[in-house]
CSV table of C-alpha atoms in Angstrom, one decimal:
chain,number,residue,atom,x,y,z
S,1,MET,CA,4.4,61.2,29.0
S,2,SER,CA,4.5,58.8,31.7
S,3,ASP,CA,2.9,58.7,35.0
S,4,PRO,CA,5.3,57.7,37.6
S,5,LYS,CA,4.7,56.7,41.1
S,6,ARG,CA,6.6,58.5,44.1
S,7,PRO,CA,6.6,58.2,47.1
S,8,ALA,CA,6.4,61.5,49.6
S,9,VAL,CA,9.8,62.0,49.8
S,10,ASN,CA,12.2,59.3,48.7
S,11,TRP,CA,16.4,59.4,49.4
S,12,MET,CA,16.5,61.7,46.2
S,13,ASP,CA,14.4,64.5,47.7
S,14,VAL,CA,16.4,64.9,50.5
S,15,LEU,CA,19.3,65.1,48.1
S,16,TRP,CA,18.2,67.5,46.9
S,17,LEU,CA,17.4,69.4,50.2
S,18,LEU,CA,21.4,68.8,51.1
S,19,PHE,CA,22.7,69.8,48.5
S,20,LEU,CA,19.9,74.0,48.4
S,21,ALA,CA,21.0,73.7,51.8
S,22,GLY,CA,25.1,73.7,50.6
S,23,LEU,CA,23.7,77.1,48.4
S,24,ALA,CA,22.2,78.1,51.0
S,25,ILE,CA,25.9,78.2,53.0
S,26,LEU,CA,27.6,79.9,49.8
S,27,PRO,CA,28.1,83.2,49.2
S,28,PRO,CA,26.6,86.2,49.3
S,29,VAL,CA,25.2,84.5,52.1
S,30,PHE,CA,23.2,87.3,54.0
S,31,GLU,CA,21.0,87.5,50.3
S,32,ILE,CA,17.4,87.4,51.8
S,33,HIS,CA,15.7,86.7,48.4
S,34,LYS,CA,18.4,84.0,47.5
S,35,GLN,CA,17.7,82.2,51.1
S,36,LEU,CA,13.7,82.3,50.1
S,37,ILE,CA,14.6,81.6,46.7
S,38,LEU,CA,16.1,77.8,48.0
S,39,LEU,CA,13.4,77.3,50.5
S,40,ALA,CA,10.8,77.8,47.6
S,41,ILE,CA,12.5,75.3,45.8
S,42,GLY,CA,13.0,73.0,48.7
S,43,VAL,CA,9.0,73.4,48.9
S,44,VAL,CA,8.7,72.6,45.3
S,45,GLN,CA,10.9,69.2,45.6
S,46,LEU,CA,9.4,68.5,48.9
S,47,GLY,CA,5.7,68.9,47.3
S,48,GLU,CA,6.6,66.8,43.5
S,49,GLY,CA,4.9,63.9,44.4
S,50,TRP,CA,1.7,65.5,46.3
S,51,LEU,CA,1.0,67.4,43.1
S,52,THR,CA,1.9,64.9,40.9
S,53,ALA,CA,-0.4,62.7,42.2
S,54,ARG,CA,-3.2,64.7,42.3
S,55,VAL,CA,-2.6,66.8,39.0
S,56,PRO,CA,-1.4,63.6,37.3
S,57,ARG,CA,-1.4,65.2,33.4
S,58,ARG,CA,-0.6,68.5,34.3
S,59,GLY,CA,1.7,68.6,37.8
S,60,ALA,CA,4.9,67.5,36.1
S,61,ALA,CA,4.6,70.3,33.8
S,62,TYR,CA,3.6,72.4,36.8
S,63,VAL,CA,5.5,71.3,38.6
S,64,VAL,CA,9.0,72.0,35.9
S,65,LEU,CA,7.5,75.6,34.9
S,66,LEU,CA,7.9,76.9,39.2
S,67,LYS,CA,11.6,75.1,38.9
S,68,ILE,CA,12.3,77.1,35.2
S,69,GLY,CA,9.9,80.4,37.2
S,70,LEU,CA,12.2,80.0,40.6
S,71,ALA,CA,16.0,78.9,38.8
S,72,THR,CA,15.7,82.1,37.2
S,73,LEU,CA,14.9,84.7,39.9
S,74,LEU,CA,17.6,82.9,41.7
S,75,ILE,CA,20.4,84.1,39.2
S,76,ASP,CA,19.1,87.1,39.8
S,77,HIS,CA,19.9,87.8,43.2
S,78,THR,CA,23.4,85.6,43.0
S,79,GLY,CA,25.3,87.9,40.7
S,80,GLU,CA,25.4,91.5,39.3
S,81,VAL,CA,24.8,90.3,36.6
S,82,GLY,CA,22.8,87.3,35.8
S,83,ILE,CA,24.0,85.4,32.8
S,84,ASN,CA,26.7,85.8,34.5
S,85,SER,CA,25.4,84.3,38.3
S,86,SER,CA,28.0,81.4,39.3
S,87,TYR,CA,24.8,79.8,40.3
S,88,TYR,CA,23.4,79.3,36.7
S,89,PRO,CA,24.1,75.2,37.6
S,90,ILE,CA,20.4,75.9,39.2
S,91,PHE,CA,18.7,74.9,36.0
S,92,TYR,CA,19.3,71.7,35.9
S,93,VAL,CA,17.1,70.7,38.8
S,94,PRO,CA,13.9,71.7,36.1
S,95,ILE,CA,15.8,70.1,33.3
S,96,VAL,CA,16.9,66.5,35.6
S,97,THR,CA,12.5,67.0,36.5
S,98,ALA,CA,11.2,67.4,32.8
S,99,ALA,CA,14.1,64.0,31.9
S,100,GLU,CA,12.6,62.1,34.8
S,101,TYR,CA,8.6,63.0,33.4
S,102,PHE,CA,8.8,63.2,29.7
S,103,GLY,CA,9.7,61.8,27.0
S,104,SER,CA,12.9,62.3,24.9
S,105,TRP,CA,10.6,65.1,22.5
S,106,ALA,CA,9.3,67.1,25.6
S,107,THR,CA,13.2,67.4,27.1
S,108,LEU,CA,14.0,68.6,24.9
S,109,LEU,CA,11.2,71.2,24.7
S,110,TRP,CA,11.4,72.2,28.7
S,111,THR,CA,15.2,71.9,28.0
S,112,ALA,CA,15.3,75.2,25.7
S,113,VAL,CA,12.4,76.5,27.5
S,114,ALA,CA,15.3,76.6,30.7
S,115,SER,CA,18.0,77.3,28.3
S,116,ALA,CA,15.5,80.1,27.2
S,117,ALA,CA,14.3,81.2,30.5
S,118,TYR,CA,18.6,81.5,31.8
S,119,CYS,CA,18.8,82.9,28.2
S,120,SER,CA,17.3,86.4,29.1
S,121,TYR,CA,20.0,87.7,31.0
S,122,LEU,CA,21.5,87.9,28.2
S,123,TYR,CA,19.5,91.1,27.6
S,124,PRO,CA,20.2,93.7,29.9
S,125,ALA,CA,23.2,92.6,29.8
S,126,LEU,CA,23.7,93.5,26.4
S,127,GLN,CA,22.4,97.7,27.0
S,128,GLU,CA,25.7,98.2,29.6
S,129,TYR,CA,28.5,95.8,28.6
S,130,GLU,CA,29.9,94.2,25.0
S,131,LEU,CA,30.0,89.9,24.9
S,132,THR,CA,32.6,89.5,23.6
S,133,GLU,CA,33.6,86.2,21.1
S,134,GLU,CA,34.6,84.0,24.1
S,135,SER,CA,31.9,84.7,26.7
S,136,TYR,CA,29.1,83.3,23.7
S,137,GLY,CA,31.3,81.1,23.8
S,138,LEU,CA,30.2,80.1,27.1
S,139,LEU,CA,26.8,80.7,26.5
S,140,ALA,CA,27.3,77.9,24.2
S,141,ILE,CA,28.6,75.4,26.4
S,142,ARG,CA,27.1,76.0,29.0
S,143,ILE,CA,23.6,76.3,27.2
S,144,LEU,CA,24.6,72.6,25.4
S,145,PHE,CA,25.7,70.7,28.3
S,146,PHE,CA,21.8,71.5,29.4
S,147,PHE,CA,20.8,69.7,26.6
S,148,LEU,CA,24.0,67.1,26.8
S,149,ALA,CA,22.4,65.8,30.8
S,150,ALA,CA,18.8,66.5,29.8
S,151,MET,CA,19.3,64.0,27.3
S,152,VAL,CA,21.7,61.4,29.1
S,153,VAL,CA,19.1,60.9,32.3
S,154,ASN,CA,15.9,60.9,30.2
S,155,ARG,CA,17.7,58.2,28.3
S,156,PHE,CA,18.9,56.5,31.9
S,157,VAL,CA,15.4,56.8,33.1
S,158,VAL,CA,13.4,55.2,29.5
S,159,GLU,CA,15.6,52.5,29.2
S,160,ASN,CA,15.0,52.2,33.2
S,161,ARG,CA,11.0,52.0,32.4
S,162,ARG,CA,11.3,49.9,29.9
S,163,THR,CA,13.5,47.2,31.8
S,164,THR,CA,10.7,47.7,34.9
S,165,LYS,CA,8.1,46.7,32.1
S,166,ARG,CA,10.0,44.1,30.8
S,167,TYR,CA,10.4,42.3,34.4
S,168,GLN,CA,6.6,43.2,35.7
S,169,GLU,CA,5.5,41.1,32.0
S,170,LEU,CA,7.9,38.7,33.0
S,171,ALA,CA,6.8,38.2,36.5
S,172,GLU,CA,3.2,38.1,35.0
S,173,THR,CA,3.5,35.7,32.8
S,174,LEU,CA,5.6,33.6,35.2
S,175,ALA,CA,2.6,34.3,37.9
S,176,GLU,CA,0.7,33.1,34.5
S,177,THR,CA,2.3,30.1,34.4
S,178,ASN,CA,2.5,28.8,38.2
S,179,ARG,CA,-1.3,29.5,38.0
S,180,LYS,CA,-1.8,26.8,35.5
S,181,LEU,CA,0.6,24.6,36.3
S,182,GLU,CA,-1.4,24.8,39.7
S,183,GLN,CA,-4.5,24.3,37.5
S,184,ALA,CA,-2.6,21.7,35.9
S,185,GLN,CA,-1.1,20.1,39.2
S,186,ALA,CA,-5.1,19.6,40.5
S,187,GLU,CA,-6.2,18.4,37.4
S,188,ALA,CA,-3.7,15.2,37.3
S,189,ARG,CA,-4.3,15.1,41.3
S,190,ARG,CA,-8.4,14.3,40.3
S,191,SER,CA,-7.6,12.6,37.8
S,192,GLU,CA,-5.9,9.9,40.0
S,193,ARG,CA,-8.2,9.9,42.8
S,194,LEU,CA,-10.8,9.5,40.1
S,195,ALA,CA,-9.0,6.2,38.4
S,196,ALA,CA,-8.5,4.6,41.9
S,197,LEU,CA,-12.1,5.5,43.0
S,198,GLY,CA,-13.5,4.4,39.8
S,199,GLN,CA,-11.0,0.5,40.0
S,200,LEU,CA,-12.5,0.8,44.1
S,201,SER,CA,-16.8,0.6,42.6
S,202,ALA,CA,-16.6,-1.0,39.8
S,203,GLY,CA,-15.1,-3.5,42.5
S,204,LEU,CA,-17.3,-3.4,44.7
S,205,ALA,CA,-20.2,-2.3,42.7
S,206,HIS,CA,-19.9,-6.2,40.6
S,207,GLU,CA,-19.8,-7.7,44.2
S,208,ILE,CA,-22.9,-5.1,44.9
S,209,ARG,CA,-24.5,-6.9,42.3
S,210,ASN,CA,-25.1,-10.2,42.0
S,211,PRO,CA,-26.2,-9.9,46.1
S,212,LEU,CA,-28.9,-7.5,45.2
S,213,ALA,CA,-29.8,-9.5,42.0
S,214,VAL,CA,-30.7,-12.8,44.5
S,215,ILE,CA,-32.4,-10.4,47.3
S,216,ARG,CA,-34.8,-9.1,44.5
S,217,GLY,CA,-35.3,-12.9,43.2
S,218,SER,CA,-36.5,-13.8,46.3
S,219,ALA,CA,-38.6,-10.9,47.4
S,220,GLU,CA,-40.4,-11.0,43.7
S,221,MET,CA,-41.2,-14.9,45.1
S,222,LEU,CA,-42.0,-14.3,48.1
S,223,ALA,CA,-44.2,-11.4,48.0
S,224,GLN,CA,-46.4,-13.9,44.9
S,225,LYS,CA,-46.1,-16.6,47.6
S,226,LEU,CA,-47.7,-14.6,50.0
S,227,GLN,CA,-50.1,-11.8,48.4
S,228,ASP,CA,-53.3,-13.5,49.5
S,229,ALA,CA,-52.0,-15.5,52.4
S,230,ASN,CA,-50.4,-13.4,54.9
S,231,PRO,CA,-50.9,-9.2,53.4
S,232,LEU,CA,-47.7,-8.1,56.2
S,233,ALA,CA,-45.9,-10.1,54.6
S,234,SER,CA,-46.8,-9.4,51.7
S,235,GLU,CA,-46.2,-5.3,52.7
S,236,LEU,CA,-42.8,-5.7,53.3
S,237,ALA,CA,-41.2,-8.8,51.4
S,238,SER,CA,-42.5,-5.0,48.9
S,239,TYR,CA,-40.3,-2.9,51.1
S,240,VAL,CA,-37.4,-4.9,50.1
S,241,LEU,CA,-38.1,-5.0,46.8
S,242,SER,CA,-38.2,-1.6,46.2
S,243,GLU,CA,-34.9,-0.2,48.2
S,244,THR,CA,-33.6,-3.3,46.6
S,245,ASN,CA,-34.8,-1.4,43.1
S,246,ARG,CA,-33.1,1.5,45.1
S,247,LEU,CA,-30.4,-0.3,45.8
S,248,SER,CA,-29.6,-1.8,42.1
S,249,ALA,CA,-29.7,1.9,40.3
S,250,LEU,CA,-27.4,3.5,43.0
S,251,VAL,CA,-24.6,1.1,41.8
S,252,THR,CA,-25.5,1.4,38.5
S,253,ARG,CA,-24.6,4.9,39.2
S,254,PHE,CA,-21.0,3.5,40.0
S,255,LEU,CA,-20.4,2.0,36.9
S,256,ASP,CA,-21.8,4.5,35.1
S,257,PHE,CA,-19.0,6.9,36.9
S,258,ALA,CA,-16.2,3.8,36.7
S,259,ARG,CA,-16.5,2.2,32.8
S,260,PRO,CA,-14.1,3.7,30.4
S,261,LEU,CA,-15.4,6.2,28.5
S,262,HIS,CA,-15.7,5.1,25.2
S,263,THR,CA,-16.8,8.8,23.5
S,264,GLU,CA,-16.7,8.9,19.1
S,265,LEU,CA,-16.1,12.5,18.1
S,266,GLU,CA,-17.4,13.9,15.3
S,267,PRO,CA,-17.6,17.8,14.4
S,268,ARG,CA,-21.2,19.0,15.4
S,269,GLU,CA,-23.2,22.6,16.4
S,270,VAL,CA,-22.8,21.7,20.3
S,271,THR,CA,-26.2,24.2,20.3
S,272,ALA,CA,-28.5,21.4,18.7
S,273,VAL,CA,-26.6,19.2,21.3
S,274,LEU,CA,-27.3,21.5,24.2
S,275,ASP,CA,-31.8,22.7,22.5
S,276,ARG,CA,-31.9,18.8,22.9
S,277,ALA,CA,-30.8,18.9,26.5
S,278,LEU,CA,-33.2,22.0,27.9
S,279,THR,CA,-36.0,20.0,25.7
S,280,SER,CA,-35.5,17.3,28.2
S,281,VAL,CA,-35.3,18.8,30.7
S,282,ALA,CA,-38.5,21.3,30.4
S,283,THR,CA,-40.1,17.6,30.0
S,284,ILE,CA,-39.7,16.2,32.5
S,285,ARG,CA,-39.8,18.5,34.7
S,286,LYS,CA,-42.6,21.1,32.9
S,287,ASN,CA,-44.7,21.8,36.3
S,288,GLU,CA,-41.2,24.1,38.3
S,289,PRO,CA,-41.5,27.9,37.5
S,290,VAL,CA,-38.4,28.2,35.1
S,291,ARG,CA,-37.3,30.2,33.0
S,292,VAL,CA,-35.1,29.2,30.2
S,293,GLU,CA,-32.6,32.2,28.2
S,294,ARG,CA,-30.7,31.4,26.0
S,295,GLN,CA,-28.4,32.8,24.0
S,296,TYR,CA,-26.1,31.8,21.1
S,297,GLU,CA,-24.0,34.0,20.2
S,298,LYS,CA,-23.7,33.5,16.5
S,299,ASP,CA,-21.7,31.6,13.2
S,300,LEU,CA,-20.3,29.1,16.1
S,301,PRO,CA,-17.6,26.5,14.9
S,302,LEU,CA,-17.7,22.6,14.6
S,303,VAL,CA,-16.5,20.8,18.5
S,304,PRO,CA,-15.8,17.4,18.0
S,305,VAL,CA,-18.3,16.0,21.2
S,306,ASP,CA,-19.5,12.2,21.6
S,307,GLU,CA,-23.6,13.5,20.8
S,308,SER,CA,-25.2,10.8,23.8
S,309,LEU,CA,-22.9,11.8,26.2
S,310,CYS,CA,-22.8,15.0,25.9
S,311,GLU,CA,-25.9,15.2,26.2
S,312,GLN,CA,-26.3,13.8,29.1
S,313,ALA,CA,-23.2,16.0,31.0
S,314,PHE,CA,-25.9,19.1,29.9
S,315,VAL,CA,-29.0,17.5,30.3
S,316,ASN,CA,-26.7,16.8,34.2
S,317,LEU,CA,-25.3,20.1,35.4
S,318,ILE,CA,-29.5,21.1,34.0
S,319,GLN,CA,-31.0,18.7,36.5
S,320,ASN,CA,-28.9,21.1,38.8
S,321,ALA,CA,-29.6,24.4,38.4
S,322,TYR,CA,-33.6,23.0,38.9
S,323,ASP,CA,-32.6,21.4,41.7
S,324,ALA,CA,-30.7,24.1,43.9
S,325,MET,CA,-34.0,26.8,42.2
S,326,GLY,CA,-36.2,25.0,43.6
S,327,SER,CA,-39.9,24.1,44.2
S,328,ALA,CA,-39.6,28.4,44.3
S,329,GLY,CA,-38.6,28.3,39.8
S,330,GLY,CA,-35.7,30.9,38.7
S,331,THR,CA,-34.1,32.0,35.6
S,332,LEU,CA,-31.7,29.5,34.0
S,333,ARG,CA,-29.6,31.5,31.6
S,334,VAL,CA,-27.5,29.2,29.2
S,335,THR,CA,-25.1,31.2,26.8
S,336,VAL,CA,-22.8,29.5,24.2
S,337,ALA,CA,-19.6,31.3,23.2
S,338,LYS,CA,-16.4,31.9,21.1
S,339,LYS,CA,-13.8,31.2,23.5
S,340,SER,CA,-10.2,30.8,23.3
S,341,ALA,CA,-7.8,28.5,25.9
S,342,ALA,CA,-4.5,27.2,26.8
S,343,ASP,CA,-4.0,28.5,22.9
S,344,ARG,CA,-6.7,27.1,21.6
S,345,ASP,CA,-9.9,27.9,20.1
S,346,GLY,CA,-13.4,26.9,20.8
S,347,ILE,CA,-17.0,27.6,22.2
S,348,GLU,CA,-18.2,27.8,25.5
S,349,VAL,CA,-21.1,27.3,26.9
S,350,ARG,CA,-22.2,28.4,30.4
S,351,ILE,CA,-24.9,27.3,32.3
S,352,GLU,CA,-26.0,29.8,35.4
S,353,ASP,CA,-29.4,29.5,37.8
S,354,SER,CA,-30.7,31.6,40.3
S,355,GLY,CA,-30.6,29.5,43.6
S,356,PRO,CA,-28.7,29.7,46.6
S,357,GLY,CA,-24.7,29.1,44.8
S,358,ILE,CA,-22.1,27.2,46.0
S,359,PRO,CA,-20.7,27.3,49.1
S,360,ALA,CA,-16.6,28.8,48.7
S,361,GLU,CA,-15.6,25.9,50.7
S,362,LEU,CA,-17.1,23.3,47.3
S,363,GLY,CA,-15.8,25.8,45.1
S,364,GLU,CA,-12.6,23.5,44.1
S,365,GLN,CA,-13.8,20.0,45.5
S,366,ILE,CA,-17.3,19.9,43.4
S,367,PHE,CA,-16.0,18.0,41.2
S,368,ASN,CA,-14.7,15.5,43.6
S,369,PRO,CA,-17.0,11.6,43.7
S,370,PHE,CA,-19.3,11.8,46.5
S,371,VAL,CA,-19.2,16.1,47.4
S,372,THR,CA,-22.9,17.4,46.8
S,373,THR,CA,-25.5,19.9,48.0
S,374,LYS,CA,-28.4,17.9,48.2
S,375,LYS,CA,-29.8,16.3,50.8
S,376,THR,CA,-30.4,12.5,48.8
S,377,GLY,CA,-28.1,13.4,45.9
S,378,VAL,CA,-24.8,11.0,46.3
S,379,GLY,CA,-21.9,13.2,44.6
S,380,LEU,CA,-21.0,10.9,41.3
S,381,GLY,CA,-23.3,13.2,39.1
S,382,LEU,CA,-21.3,16.4,38.8
S,383,SER,CA,-17.4,13.7,38.8
S,384,ILE,CA,-19.4,12.4,35.5
S,385,VAL,CA,-20.2,15.4,33.9
S,386,SER,CA,-16.4,16.3,34.6
S,387,LYS,CA,-14.9,12.9,33.4
S,388,ILE,CA,-16.9,13.8,29.9
S,389,VAL,CA,-15.8,17.4,29.3
S,390,ASP,CA,-12.3,15.2,30.1
S,391,GLY,CA,-13.1,13.3,27.6
S,392,HIS,CA,-13.2,16.0,24.8
S,393,HIS,CA,-10.4,18.0,25.8
S,394,GLY,CA,-12.4,21.0,27.6
S,395,SER,CA,-12.4,21.9,31.0
S,396,ILE,CA,-15.0,22.6,33.1
S,397,ARG,CA,-15.4,24.9,36.4
S,398,VAL,CA,-17.7,26.9,38.6
S,399,GLU,CA,-19.0,30.3,39.9
S,400,THR,CA,-20.7,31.9,42.3
S,401,ARG,CA,-22.2,35.2,41.2
S,402,ASP,CA,-25.1,37.1,42.3
S,403,THR,CA,-28.0,37.3,40.8
S,404,GLY,CA,-29.7,39.8,42.9
S,405,HIS,CA,-32.0,37.3,43.6
S,406,GLY,CA,-29.2,34.9,45.2
S,407,SER,CA,-25.9,34.1,45.4
S,408,GLY,CA,-26.2,31.6,41.4
S,409,ALA,CA,-24.1,28.9,40.2
S,410,CYS,CA,-22.4,29.4,37.0
S,411,PHE,CA,-21.4,26.0,35.2
S,412,ILE,CA,-18.6,27.0,32.8
S,413,ILE,CA,-17.7,24.7,30.6
S,414,PHE,CA,-15.0,24.9,27.3
S,415,LEU,CA,-15.4,22.5,24.1
S,416,PRO,CA,-12.2,23.0,21.3
S,417,ALA,CA,-13.0,23.5,18.5
S,418,ALA,CA,-12.1,21.2,15.3
S,419,GLY,CA,-8.6,20.1,14.8
S,420,GLN,CA,-7.6,22.1,18.7
S,421,GLY,CA,-7.0,19.0,20.8
S,422,ALA,CA,-4.8,17.1,21.8
S,423,GLY,CA,-3.6,13.8,23.3
S,424,GLN,CA,-5.8,11.0,21.0
S,425,PRO,CA,-7.7,10.7,18.0
S,426,ALA,CA,-10.9,12.3,18.1
S,427,SER,CA,-12.4,10.2,16.0
S,428,ASP,CA,-11.7,7.4,18.6
S,429,LEU,CA,-11.6,7.9,22.0
S,430,VAL,CA,-11.2,5.7,25.5
S,431,VAL,CA,-11.7,7.8,28.4
S,432,SER,CA,-11.1,5.4,32.2
């Protein structure tokens, strides 16, 4: 049985009520039982939506049974002999209702029940009259028209539902296609911004590096010359040298972001690369109380990756998780499982922390350059990670989730399995 959603009162109900009102003013007008039965049919019709909503599994059956019972009573009070009542078409009401709610076989069954209720008046008629062959033929015609009306209405309802479902599926497909198109456009715009910014950064970094080298060399010579003669000048020279080193490291990060990535992709087990990244970060930050949980699915497919670049991306994300949880520590959960995305098979890596999470307004911009939540951050780490993932024909996104101790950030990386990549050959890919 289908479960259509009906409004409380619709235009079809109004037509039914007008139809019942017309019957009420037709003979026999002063038959009180007839008027009460017509009123009851109207009440059932108006309450049909409410009943089917409150009792979704059996409500439609109750409605049909009530209408069959009321139709059977009506013809008993509108004719001297019930089987000859001119109100027999009232049985079309429960028959049409059954055709609207049920499938073909159930509609035939309910029509048979309505026909049996109508034919039940044949027995008292035979007690007083002898029916002719013509009367039996007329009765058979009426019953056949019951079934004809039931099948026509049911066929229309079924086709209408099928068409509605097809349009709903088409609308969902179109919405999903639009979503993917918007995502692709956003990624294309981000790639264009990254490319332009990369060229600018490369030029600036190159121009800044040369003066920095001169300043650094001069500061080193000055510190050596003034080491004993002027302690204050020597200390100031050391400050210049340390800040110059910091600027040099910053310029190096700019160059890492700007220069093309020459990736050599080979099928590898991503879990091994991920374990190395976890061990590397845990060794450096061994004093921080972070509990690492690993959840690796069995029989994972090999994934074409550049091991060094892929490890660099994982290290950046894991370090960000450590930074987010701070000195209080927390739980770092790393999950690897098989996944399909955009008609490609591969694996999904989820790196989740129990930190404060990422503000919603930064969710779409977190992978853009110079966007960071750290007080001392530059905002290039996640841009580099995104660039590395793009070089592996994968995708990366971030979600903020409730961990029970904080909002928590979850970075989700999808990497296509061997043979699932697109674009340039996987053996030697250059990403600029």
